[in-house]
Short mmCIF file of C-alpha atoms in Angstrom, two decimals:
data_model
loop_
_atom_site.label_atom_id
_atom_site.label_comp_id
_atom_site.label_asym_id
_atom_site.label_seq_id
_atom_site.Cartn_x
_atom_site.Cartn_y
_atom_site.Cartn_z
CA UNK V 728 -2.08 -3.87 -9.79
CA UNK V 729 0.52 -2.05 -7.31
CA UNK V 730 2.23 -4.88 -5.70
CA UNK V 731 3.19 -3.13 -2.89
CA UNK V 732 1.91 -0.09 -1.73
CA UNK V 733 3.80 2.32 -0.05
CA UNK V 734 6.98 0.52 0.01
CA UNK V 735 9.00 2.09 -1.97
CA UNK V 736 7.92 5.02 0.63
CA UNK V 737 8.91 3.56 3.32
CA UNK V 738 12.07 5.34 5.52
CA UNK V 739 13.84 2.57 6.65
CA UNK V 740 15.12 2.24 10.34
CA UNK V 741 18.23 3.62 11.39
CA UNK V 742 21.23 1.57 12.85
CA UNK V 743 25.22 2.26 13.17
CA UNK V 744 26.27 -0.74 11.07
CA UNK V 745 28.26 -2.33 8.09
CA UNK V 746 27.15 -5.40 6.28
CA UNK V 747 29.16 -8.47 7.30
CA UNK V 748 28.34 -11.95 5.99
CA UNK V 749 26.38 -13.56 9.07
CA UNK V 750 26.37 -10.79 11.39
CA UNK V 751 23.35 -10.39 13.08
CA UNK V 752 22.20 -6.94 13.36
CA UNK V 753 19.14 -5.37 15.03
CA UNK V 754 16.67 -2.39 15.06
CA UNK V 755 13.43 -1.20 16.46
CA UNK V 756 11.61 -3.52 14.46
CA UNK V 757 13.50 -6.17 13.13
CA UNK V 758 16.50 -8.57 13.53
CA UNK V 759 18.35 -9.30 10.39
CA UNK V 760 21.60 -10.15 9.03
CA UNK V 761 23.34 -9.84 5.48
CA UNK V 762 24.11 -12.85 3.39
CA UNK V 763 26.60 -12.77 0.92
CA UNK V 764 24.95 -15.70 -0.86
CA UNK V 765 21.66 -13.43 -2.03
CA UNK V 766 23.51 -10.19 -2.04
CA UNK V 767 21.40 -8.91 0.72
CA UNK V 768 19.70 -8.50 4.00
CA UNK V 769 17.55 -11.56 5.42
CA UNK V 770 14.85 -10.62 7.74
CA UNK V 771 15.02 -13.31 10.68
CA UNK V 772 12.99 -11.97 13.43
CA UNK V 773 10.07 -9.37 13.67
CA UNK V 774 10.37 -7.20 16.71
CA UNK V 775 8.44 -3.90 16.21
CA UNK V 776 4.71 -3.24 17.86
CA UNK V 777 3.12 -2.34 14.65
CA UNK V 778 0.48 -4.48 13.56
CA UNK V 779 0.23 -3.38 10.00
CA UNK V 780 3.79 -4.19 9.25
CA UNK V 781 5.44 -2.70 5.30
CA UNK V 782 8.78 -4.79 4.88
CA UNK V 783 11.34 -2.38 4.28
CA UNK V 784 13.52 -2.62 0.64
CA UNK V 785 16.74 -1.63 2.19
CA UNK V 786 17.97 -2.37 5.56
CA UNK V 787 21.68 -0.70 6.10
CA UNK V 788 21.80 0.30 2.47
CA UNK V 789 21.62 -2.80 1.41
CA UNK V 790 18.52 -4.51 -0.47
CA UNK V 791 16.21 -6.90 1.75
CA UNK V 792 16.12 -9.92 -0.10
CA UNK V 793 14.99 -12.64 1.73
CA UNK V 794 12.22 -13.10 5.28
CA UNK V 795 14.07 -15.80 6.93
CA UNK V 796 12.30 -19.05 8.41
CA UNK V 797 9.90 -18.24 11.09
CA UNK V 798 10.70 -14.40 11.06
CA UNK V 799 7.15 -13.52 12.13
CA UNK V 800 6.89 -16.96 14.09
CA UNK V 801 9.04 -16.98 17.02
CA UNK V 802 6.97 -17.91 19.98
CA UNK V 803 8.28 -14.93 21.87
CA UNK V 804 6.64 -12.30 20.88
CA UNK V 805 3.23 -11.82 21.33
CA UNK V 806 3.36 -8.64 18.36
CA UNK V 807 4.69 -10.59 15.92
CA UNK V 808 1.89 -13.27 16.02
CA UNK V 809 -0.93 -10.35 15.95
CA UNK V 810 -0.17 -8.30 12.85
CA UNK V 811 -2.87 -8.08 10.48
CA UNK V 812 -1.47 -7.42 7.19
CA UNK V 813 1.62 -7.09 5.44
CA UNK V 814 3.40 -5.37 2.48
CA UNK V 815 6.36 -7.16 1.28
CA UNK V 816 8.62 -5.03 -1.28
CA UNK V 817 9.93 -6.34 -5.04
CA UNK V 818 13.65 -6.42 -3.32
CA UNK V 819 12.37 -9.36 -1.32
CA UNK V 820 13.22 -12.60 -3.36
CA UNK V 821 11.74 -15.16 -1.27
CA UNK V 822 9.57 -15.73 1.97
CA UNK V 823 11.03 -18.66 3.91
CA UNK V 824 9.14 -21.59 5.52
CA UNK V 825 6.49 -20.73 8.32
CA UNK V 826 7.66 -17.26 7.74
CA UNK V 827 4.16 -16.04 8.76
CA UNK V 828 3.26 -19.19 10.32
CA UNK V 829 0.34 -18.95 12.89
CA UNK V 830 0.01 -15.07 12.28
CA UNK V 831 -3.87 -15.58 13.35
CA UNK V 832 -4.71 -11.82 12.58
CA UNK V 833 -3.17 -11.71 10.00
CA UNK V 834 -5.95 -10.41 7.39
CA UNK V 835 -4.07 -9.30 3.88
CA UNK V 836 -0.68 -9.67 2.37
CA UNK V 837 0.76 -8.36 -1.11
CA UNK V 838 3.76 -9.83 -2.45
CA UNK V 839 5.82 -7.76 -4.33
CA UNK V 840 7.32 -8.66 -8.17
CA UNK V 841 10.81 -9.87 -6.29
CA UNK V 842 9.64 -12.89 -4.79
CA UNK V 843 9.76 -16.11 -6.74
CA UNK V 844 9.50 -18.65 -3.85
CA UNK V 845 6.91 -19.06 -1.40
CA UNK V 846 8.53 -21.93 1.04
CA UNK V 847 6.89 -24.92 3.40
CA UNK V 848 4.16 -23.53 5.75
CA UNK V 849 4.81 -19.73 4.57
CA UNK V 850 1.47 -18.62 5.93
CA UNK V 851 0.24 -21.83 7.00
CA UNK V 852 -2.35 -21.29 10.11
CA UNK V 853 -3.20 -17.55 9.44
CA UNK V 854 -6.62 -18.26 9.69
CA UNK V 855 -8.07 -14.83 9.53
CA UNK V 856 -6.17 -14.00 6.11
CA UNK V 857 -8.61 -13.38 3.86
CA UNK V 858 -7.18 -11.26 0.76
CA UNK V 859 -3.66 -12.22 -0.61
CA UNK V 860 -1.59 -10.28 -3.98
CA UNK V 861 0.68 -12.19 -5.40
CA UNK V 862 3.14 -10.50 -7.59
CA UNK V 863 4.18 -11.16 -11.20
CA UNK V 864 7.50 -13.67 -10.58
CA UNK V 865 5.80 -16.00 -8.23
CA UNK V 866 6.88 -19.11 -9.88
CA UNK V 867 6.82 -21.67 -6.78
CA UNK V 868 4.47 -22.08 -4.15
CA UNK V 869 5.15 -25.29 -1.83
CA UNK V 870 2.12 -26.99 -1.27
CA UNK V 871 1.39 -26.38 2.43
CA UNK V 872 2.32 -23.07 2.02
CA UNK V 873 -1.38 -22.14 1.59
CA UNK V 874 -3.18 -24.23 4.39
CA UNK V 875 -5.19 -23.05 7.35
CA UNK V 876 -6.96 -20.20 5.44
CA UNK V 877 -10.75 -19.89 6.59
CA UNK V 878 -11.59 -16.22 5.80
CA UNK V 879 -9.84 -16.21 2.56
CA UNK V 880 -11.82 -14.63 -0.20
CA UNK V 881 -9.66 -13.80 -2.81
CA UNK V 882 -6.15 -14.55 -4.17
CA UNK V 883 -5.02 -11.68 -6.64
CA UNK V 884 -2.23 -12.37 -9.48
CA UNK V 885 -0.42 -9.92 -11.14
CA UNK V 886 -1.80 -9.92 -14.74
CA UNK V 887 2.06 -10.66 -15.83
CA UNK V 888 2.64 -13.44 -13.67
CA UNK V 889 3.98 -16.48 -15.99
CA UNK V 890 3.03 -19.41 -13.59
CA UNK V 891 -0.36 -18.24 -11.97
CA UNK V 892 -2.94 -16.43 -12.95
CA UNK V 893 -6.54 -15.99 -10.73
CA UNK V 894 -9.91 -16.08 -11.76
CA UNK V 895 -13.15 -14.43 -9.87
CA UNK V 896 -10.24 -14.66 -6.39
CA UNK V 897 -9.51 -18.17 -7.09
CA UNK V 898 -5.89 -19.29 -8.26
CA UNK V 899 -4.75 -21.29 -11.37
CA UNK V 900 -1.84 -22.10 -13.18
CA UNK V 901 -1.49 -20.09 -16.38
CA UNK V 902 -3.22 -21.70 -18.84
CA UNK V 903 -5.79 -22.35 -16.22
CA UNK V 904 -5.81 -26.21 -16.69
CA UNK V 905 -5.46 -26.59 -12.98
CA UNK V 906 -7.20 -25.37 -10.32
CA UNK V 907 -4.12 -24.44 -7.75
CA UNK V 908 -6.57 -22.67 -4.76
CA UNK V 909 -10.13 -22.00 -4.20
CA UNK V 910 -10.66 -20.18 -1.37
CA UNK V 911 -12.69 -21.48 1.44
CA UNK V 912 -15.05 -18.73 1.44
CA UNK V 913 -15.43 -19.35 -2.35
CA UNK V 914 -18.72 -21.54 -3.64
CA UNK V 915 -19.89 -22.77 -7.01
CA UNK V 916 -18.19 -24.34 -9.44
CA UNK V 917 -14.42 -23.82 -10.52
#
């Protein structure tokens, strides 16, 4: 499946700057800052008003690789903890802990192929999220990443995905030997 829609489509905001290690640099929806260490922009604060949020793959010409601890988590912003879903491009390497953390509304996230890591916490208290995509290079998922999920129906994983794979919405490692996720809206036997 498309791992993240409309993405790739996505005209990225605007801003006068040049990448410099650390820098912290800001536009009308996010604050970020480029890291020499991943080659690329790190996502470290969501400031925008839209609730149905698509992560751009550039920021400043240079590739988004990373949403930062807490990004979507601050406790300031009342918008960041009410999106409801979210579209996170290939460039995007890894989603850092309680990235999404108490994101209440949220409701659906696709990971694109880029990210391998899914830290601490990562979604942890997004009760309403109820459909998640992983992509096909998810090879880590911390354990408390994926707590606090009532509504969740269905995890998705991309059919070329070496770690994971998912069966009727419910999430196993590859050979399927052990059950990773069933999701609390799931019943029967698994």
């Amino acid at each position: 499946p498309e791992s993240t829609p409309a993405a790739s489509s996505v005209t990225e905001p605007k801003t006068d700057t040049s990448a410099v290690s650390g820098k912290k640099y800001t536009n009308d929806m996010f604050e970020y800052e480029y890291d020499a260490n991943i080659g690329g922009m790190r996502i470290t604060k969501y400031i925008g008003e839209t609730l149905d949020v698509v992560i751009p793959s550039t920021l400043d010409g240079k590739p988004v690789k990373a949403v930062g601890e807490y990004a979507f988590n601050n406790g300031e912003d009342e918008t960041a903890s009410q999106i409801t879903s979210v579209a996170i491009p290939d460039s995007v390497t890894s989603l850092g802990d309680g990235a999404f953390r108490g994101c209440e509304n949220l409701s659906s996230v696709v990971i694109g192929d880029g990210v391998t890591k899914i830290g601490y916490a990562a979604f942890s208290g997004c009760l309403n999220l109820s459909e998640i995509t992983l992509g096909k290079n998810v090879s880590a998922i911390h354990d408390e990443a994926i707590t606090g999920w009532n509504e969740l129906t269905a995890i998705t994983v991309d059919e070329n995905n070496k770690t994971y794979c998912s069966k009727d919405g419910v999430l196993y490692n590859k050979k399927m030997t052990e059950l990773i996720l069933c999701p609390s809206r799931k019943s029967g036997s698994f």
